[in-house]
Coordinates of C-alpha atoms in Angstrom, one line a residue:
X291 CA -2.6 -16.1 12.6
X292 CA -2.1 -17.6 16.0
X293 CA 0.3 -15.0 17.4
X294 CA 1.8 -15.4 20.7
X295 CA -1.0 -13.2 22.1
X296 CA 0.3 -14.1 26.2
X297 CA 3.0 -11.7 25.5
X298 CA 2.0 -8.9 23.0
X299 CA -1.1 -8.5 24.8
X300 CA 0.1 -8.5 28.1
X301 CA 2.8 -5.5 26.7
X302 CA -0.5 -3.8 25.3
X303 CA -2.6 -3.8 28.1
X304 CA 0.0 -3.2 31.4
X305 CA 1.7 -0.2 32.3
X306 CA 4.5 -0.3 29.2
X307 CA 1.2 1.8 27.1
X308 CA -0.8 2.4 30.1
X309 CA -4.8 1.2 29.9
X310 CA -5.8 -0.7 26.4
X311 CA -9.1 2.3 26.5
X312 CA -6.7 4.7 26.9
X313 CA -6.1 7.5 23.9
X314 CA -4.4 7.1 20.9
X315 CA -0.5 8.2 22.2
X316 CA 0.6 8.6 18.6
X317 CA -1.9 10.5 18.0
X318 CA -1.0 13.4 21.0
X319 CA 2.3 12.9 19.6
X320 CA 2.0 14.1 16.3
X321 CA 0.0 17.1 17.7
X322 CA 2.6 18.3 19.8
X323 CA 5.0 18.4 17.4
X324 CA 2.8 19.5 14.1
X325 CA 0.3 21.8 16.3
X326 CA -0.6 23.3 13.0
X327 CA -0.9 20.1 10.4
X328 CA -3.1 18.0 10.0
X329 CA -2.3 14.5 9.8
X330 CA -2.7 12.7 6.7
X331 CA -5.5 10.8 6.2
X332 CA -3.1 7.8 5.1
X333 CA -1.8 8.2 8.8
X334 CA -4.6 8.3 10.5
X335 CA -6.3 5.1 8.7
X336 CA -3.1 3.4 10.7
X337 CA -4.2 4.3 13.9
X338 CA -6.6 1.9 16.2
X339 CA -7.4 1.6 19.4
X340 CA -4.8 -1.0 21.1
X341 CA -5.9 -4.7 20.7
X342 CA -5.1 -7.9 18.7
X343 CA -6.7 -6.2 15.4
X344 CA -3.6 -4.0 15.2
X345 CA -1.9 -7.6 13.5
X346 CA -2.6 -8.5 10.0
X347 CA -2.0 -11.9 8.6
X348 CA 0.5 -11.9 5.7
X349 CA -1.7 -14.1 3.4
X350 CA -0.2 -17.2 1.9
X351 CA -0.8 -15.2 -1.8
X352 CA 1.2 -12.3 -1.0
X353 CA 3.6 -10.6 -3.4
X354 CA 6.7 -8.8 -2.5
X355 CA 5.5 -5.3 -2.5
X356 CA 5.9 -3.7 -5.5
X357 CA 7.4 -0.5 -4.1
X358 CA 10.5 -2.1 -3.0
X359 CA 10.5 -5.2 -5.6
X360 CA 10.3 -3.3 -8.9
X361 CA 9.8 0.4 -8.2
X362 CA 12.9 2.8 -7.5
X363 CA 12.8 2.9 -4.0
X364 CA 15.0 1.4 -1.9
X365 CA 17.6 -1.7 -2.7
X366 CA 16.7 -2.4 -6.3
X367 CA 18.7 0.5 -7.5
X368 CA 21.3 -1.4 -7.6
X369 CA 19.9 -5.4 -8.3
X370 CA 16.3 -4.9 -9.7
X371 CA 16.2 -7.3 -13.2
X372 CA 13.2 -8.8 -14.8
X373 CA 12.8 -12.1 -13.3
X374 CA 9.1 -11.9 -13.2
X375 CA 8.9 -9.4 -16.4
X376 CA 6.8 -12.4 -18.4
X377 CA 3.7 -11.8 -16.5
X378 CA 3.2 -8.5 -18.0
X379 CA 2.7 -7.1 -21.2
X380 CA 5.3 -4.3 -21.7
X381 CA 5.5 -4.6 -25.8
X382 CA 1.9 -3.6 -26.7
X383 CA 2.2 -0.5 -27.7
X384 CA 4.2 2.8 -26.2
X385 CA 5.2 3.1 -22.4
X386 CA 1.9 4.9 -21.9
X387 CA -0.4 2.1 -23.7
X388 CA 1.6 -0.9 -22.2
X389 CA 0.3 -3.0 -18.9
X390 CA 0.4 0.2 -16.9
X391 CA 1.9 3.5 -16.8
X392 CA 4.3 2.3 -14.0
X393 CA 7.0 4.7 -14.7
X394 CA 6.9 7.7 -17.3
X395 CA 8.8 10.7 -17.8
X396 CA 8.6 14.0 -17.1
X397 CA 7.3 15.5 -20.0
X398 CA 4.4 13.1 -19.1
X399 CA 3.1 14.9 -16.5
X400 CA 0.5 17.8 -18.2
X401 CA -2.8 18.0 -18.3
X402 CA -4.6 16.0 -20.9
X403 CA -2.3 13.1 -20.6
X404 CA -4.2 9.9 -19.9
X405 CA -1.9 7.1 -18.0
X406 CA -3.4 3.4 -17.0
X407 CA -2.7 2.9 -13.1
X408 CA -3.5 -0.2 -11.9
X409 CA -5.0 -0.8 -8.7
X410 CA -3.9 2.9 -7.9
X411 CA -6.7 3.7 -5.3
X412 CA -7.1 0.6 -3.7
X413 CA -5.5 -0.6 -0.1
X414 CA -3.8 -3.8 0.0
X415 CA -2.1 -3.2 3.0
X416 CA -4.2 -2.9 6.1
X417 CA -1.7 -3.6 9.3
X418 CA -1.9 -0.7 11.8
X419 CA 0.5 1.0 14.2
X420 CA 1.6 -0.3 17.5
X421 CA 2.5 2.1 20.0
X422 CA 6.0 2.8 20.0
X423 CA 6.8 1.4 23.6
X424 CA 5.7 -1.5 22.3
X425 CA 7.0 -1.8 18.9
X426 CA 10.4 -1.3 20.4
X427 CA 9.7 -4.5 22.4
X428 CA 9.4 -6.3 19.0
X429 CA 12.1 -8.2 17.9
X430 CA 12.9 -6.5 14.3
X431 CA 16.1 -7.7 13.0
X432 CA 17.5 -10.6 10.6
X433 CA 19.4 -12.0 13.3
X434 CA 16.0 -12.5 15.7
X435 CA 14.0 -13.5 12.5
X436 CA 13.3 -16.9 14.0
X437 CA 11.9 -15.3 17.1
X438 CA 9.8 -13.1 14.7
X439 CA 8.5 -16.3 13.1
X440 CA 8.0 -17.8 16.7
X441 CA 6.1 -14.6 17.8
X442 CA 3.6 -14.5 15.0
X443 CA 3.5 -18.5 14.3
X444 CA 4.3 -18.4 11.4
X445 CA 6.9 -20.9 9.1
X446 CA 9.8 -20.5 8.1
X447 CA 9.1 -21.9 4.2
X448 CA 5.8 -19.9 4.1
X449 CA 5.8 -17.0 1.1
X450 CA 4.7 -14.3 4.5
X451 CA 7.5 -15.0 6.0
X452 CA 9.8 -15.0 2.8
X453 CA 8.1 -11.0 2.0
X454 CA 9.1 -10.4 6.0
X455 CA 12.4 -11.3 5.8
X456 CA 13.3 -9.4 2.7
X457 CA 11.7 -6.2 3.9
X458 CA 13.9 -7.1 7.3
X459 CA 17.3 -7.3 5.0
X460 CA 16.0 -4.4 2.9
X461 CA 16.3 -1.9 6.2
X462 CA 19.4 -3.0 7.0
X463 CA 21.1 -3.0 3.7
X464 CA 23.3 0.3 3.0
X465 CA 22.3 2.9 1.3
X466 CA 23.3 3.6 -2.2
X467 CA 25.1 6.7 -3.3
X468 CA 23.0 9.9 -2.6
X469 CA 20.7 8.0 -0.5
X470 CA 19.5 9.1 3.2
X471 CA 17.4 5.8 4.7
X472 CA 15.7 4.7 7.8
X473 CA 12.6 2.2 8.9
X474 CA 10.5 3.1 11.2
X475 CA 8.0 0.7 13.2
X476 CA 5.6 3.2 15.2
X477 CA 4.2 6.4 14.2
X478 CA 6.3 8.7 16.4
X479 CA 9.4 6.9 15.5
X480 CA 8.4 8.3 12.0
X481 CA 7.9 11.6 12.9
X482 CA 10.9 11.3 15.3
X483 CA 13.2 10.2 12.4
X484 CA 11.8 12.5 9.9
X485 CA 12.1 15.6 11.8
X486 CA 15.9 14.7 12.7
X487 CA 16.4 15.3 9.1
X488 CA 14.0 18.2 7.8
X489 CA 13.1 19.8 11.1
X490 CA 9.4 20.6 11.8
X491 CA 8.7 23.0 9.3
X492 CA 7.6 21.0 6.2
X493 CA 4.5 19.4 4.2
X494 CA 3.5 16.0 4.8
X495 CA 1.5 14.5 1.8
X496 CA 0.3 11.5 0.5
X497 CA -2.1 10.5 -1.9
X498 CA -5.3 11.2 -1.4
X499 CA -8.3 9.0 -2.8
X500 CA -12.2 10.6 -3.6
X501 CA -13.1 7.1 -3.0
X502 CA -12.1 3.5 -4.2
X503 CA -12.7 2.5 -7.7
X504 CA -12.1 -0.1 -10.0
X505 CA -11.5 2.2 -13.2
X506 CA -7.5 2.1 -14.2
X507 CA -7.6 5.0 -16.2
X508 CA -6.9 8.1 -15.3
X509 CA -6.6 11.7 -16.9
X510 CA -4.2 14.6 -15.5
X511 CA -6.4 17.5 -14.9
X512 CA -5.5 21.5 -14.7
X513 CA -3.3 22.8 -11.3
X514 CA -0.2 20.6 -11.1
X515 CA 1.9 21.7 -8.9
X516 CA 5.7 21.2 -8.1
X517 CA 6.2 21.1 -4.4
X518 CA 9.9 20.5 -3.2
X519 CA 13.4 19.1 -4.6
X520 CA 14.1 17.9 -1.2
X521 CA 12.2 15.5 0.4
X522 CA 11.9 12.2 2.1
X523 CA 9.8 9.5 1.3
X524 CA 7.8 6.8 3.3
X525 CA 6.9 3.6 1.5
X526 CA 4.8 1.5 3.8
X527 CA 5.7 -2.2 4.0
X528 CA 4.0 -5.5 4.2
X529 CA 4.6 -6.7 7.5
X530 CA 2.4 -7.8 10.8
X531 CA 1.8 -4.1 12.0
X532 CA 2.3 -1.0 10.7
X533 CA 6.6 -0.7 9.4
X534 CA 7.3 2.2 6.5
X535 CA 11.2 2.1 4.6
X536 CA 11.9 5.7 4.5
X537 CA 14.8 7.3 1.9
X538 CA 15.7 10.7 0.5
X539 CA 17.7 10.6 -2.6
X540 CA 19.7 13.9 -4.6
X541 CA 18.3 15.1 -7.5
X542 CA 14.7 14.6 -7.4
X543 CA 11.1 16.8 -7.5
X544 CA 7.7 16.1 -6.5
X545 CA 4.6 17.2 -7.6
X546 CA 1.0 17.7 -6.8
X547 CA -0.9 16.3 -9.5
X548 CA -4.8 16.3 -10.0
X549 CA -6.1 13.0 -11.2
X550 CA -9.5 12.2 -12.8
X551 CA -10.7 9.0 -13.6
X552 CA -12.3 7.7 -16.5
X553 CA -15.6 7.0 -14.1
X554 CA -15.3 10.6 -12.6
X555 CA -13.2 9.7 -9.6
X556 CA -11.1 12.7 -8.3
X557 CA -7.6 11.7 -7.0
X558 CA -4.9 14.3 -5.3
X559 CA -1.7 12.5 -6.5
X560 CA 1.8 12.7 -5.6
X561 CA 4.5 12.0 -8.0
X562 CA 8.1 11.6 -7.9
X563 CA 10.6 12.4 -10.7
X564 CA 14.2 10.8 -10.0
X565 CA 16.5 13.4 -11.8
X566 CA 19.5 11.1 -11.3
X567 CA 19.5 7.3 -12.5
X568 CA 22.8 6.6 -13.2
X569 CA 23.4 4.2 -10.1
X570 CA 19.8 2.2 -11.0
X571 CA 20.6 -1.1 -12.4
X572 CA 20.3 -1.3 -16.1
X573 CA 18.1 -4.2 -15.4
X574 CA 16.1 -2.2 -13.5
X575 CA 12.4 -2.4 -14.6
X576 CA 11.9 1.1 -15.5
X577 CA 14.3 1.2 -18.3
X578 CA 12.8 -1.3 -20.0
X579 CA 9.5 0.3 -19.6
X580 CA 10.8 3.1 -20.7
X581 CA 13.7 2.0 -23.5
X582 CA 16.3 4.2 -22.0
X583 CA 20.0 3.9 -19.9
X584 CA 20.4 5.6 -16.9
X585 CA 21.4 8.4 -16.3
X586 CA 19.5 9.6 -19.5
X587 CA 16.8 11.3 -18.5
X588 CA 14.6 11.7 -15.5
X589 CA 12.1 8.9 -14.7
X590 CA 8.7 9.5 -13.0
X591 CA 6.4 7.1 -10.9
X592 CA 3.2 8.0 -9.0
X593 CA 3.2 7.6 -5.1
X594 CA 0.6 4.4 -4.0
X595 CA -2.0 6.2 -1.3
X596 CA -0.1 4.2 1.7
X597 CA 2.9 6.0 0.6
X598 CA 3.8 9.5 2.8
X599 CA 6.0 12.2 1.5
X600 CA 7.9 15.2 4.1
X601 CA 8.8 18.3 2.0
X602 CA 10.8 21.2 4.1
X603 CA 8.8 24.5 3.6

């Protein structure tokens, strides 16, 4: 990508995070305050020794991440439509035959029920965490986002930079009604953020993968389990290095639910049900998926395995 490497390197490797072979700091971090949990594996795939390779480049094919361009998190609640709702094929049959069971209801979730999940247990996003220190050096806001485009060379036309600005403006944007939200750009800024809110007694989940597969369907198996009613969750975001958009909203459960896929795949999943619609957009894509108004009845969504969820015990 061509980044500016004079300055993040030198903030890497002098005294702001101590000796690049030094030990993971995030890492002691989230042992000091969880002593008795385990970090999710979806955490610890973000964590790397310090060097250049903690910098993805956003590819000149990237799509707006779907968790934040059609899924309920975050600002589409309130302006998601259908703009790009011609690519996919949401009148072949019932919203669990369609394209992809991207949004179901509650009832849904027993075992028995087959649902098509599209690249569910793969991982598109690979950028990695920066040590807080330095991610706080980082310019991150819209009104530096041309030293953000100077930092990691990139231009200001490209379709990267479009996806970074947007998930920029999408931090900063208030929240909607019921809505607790927050980005964090280091791992103990998460934790930090996260325990302000549901103290340090809680379960931290994500979805967890028996390995990657190709297969998109998937059967619910025996031992679902409902988990919390309060919660926050973490979507992680396509950016340079490791940045997750972080909401709580009223009115919602999550569930443990065992997956098995058609080619014997065994997947630990976490879903959300939003009990509460009634501020989504009527445009918003799950309504249409789903041929309902919100408000009427609780929607559902599977969590991607990127995605981390904090439930209070």
């Amino acid at each position: 990508m061509g980044f500016h490497f004079g300055f993040i390197v030198a903030l890497l490797c002098l005294g702001v995070v101590g000796s690049c072979h030094a030990s993971m700091p995030a890492e002691l971090y989230w042992k000091s305050v969880f002593p008795n949990t385990p970090m999710p594996k979806s955490l610890q795939d973000l964590l790397r020794p310090v060097n250049k390779n903690n910098f993805v480049k956003l590819k000149n094919d990237i799509e707006p991440d779907p968790n934040i361009k059609w899924g309920p998190p975050s600002a589409e609640f309130e302006s998601a439509d259908l703009e790009d709702a011609g690519n996919h094929d949401w009148k072949s049959g019932s919203h669990l035959t369609s394209s992809a069971s991207l949004f179901f209801f509650e009832s849904d979730l027993h075992p028995g029920r087959v649902m098509k999940l599209l690249e569910f247990t793969r991982t598109e996003n690979e950028a990695t965490f920066l040590p807080r220190a330095v991610a706080d050096s980082m310019p991150f806001s819209s009104n530096k986002f041309s030293d953000i485009l100077k930092l990691f060379s990139m231009g200001p036309k490209s379709v990267g930079s479009k996806v970074m600005k947007e998930n920029i403006e999408n931090c900063e944007r208030e929240s909607v009604r019921g809505e607790d939200k927050y980005c964090a750009t280091s791992l103990e800024s998460l934790i930090d953020l996260s325990v302000s809110r549901l103290g340090k007694k809680m379960h931290i989940l994500s979805t967890e993968v028996e390995k990657e597969t190709k297969v998109e369907k998937f059967t619910i198996g025996k031992g679902m389990k409902k988990i919390g009613e309060k919660e926050i969750v973490c979507h992680k975001l396509k950016y340079p290095y490791a940045v997750f958009l972080c909401h709580s909203l009223d009115k919602t459960d999550v569930y443990k639910v065992p997956l098995i896929g058609s080619d014997g795949t065994k997947v630990k999943a976490i879903a959300v049900c939003h009990k509460d619609t009634s501020t989504w957009s009527p445009r918003h894509w799950a309504f249409q998926v789903l041929k309902v108004k919100p408000g009427s009845v609780p929607i559902c969504h599977f969590l991607a395995k990127e995605t981390i969820v904090w439930v209070p015990n």
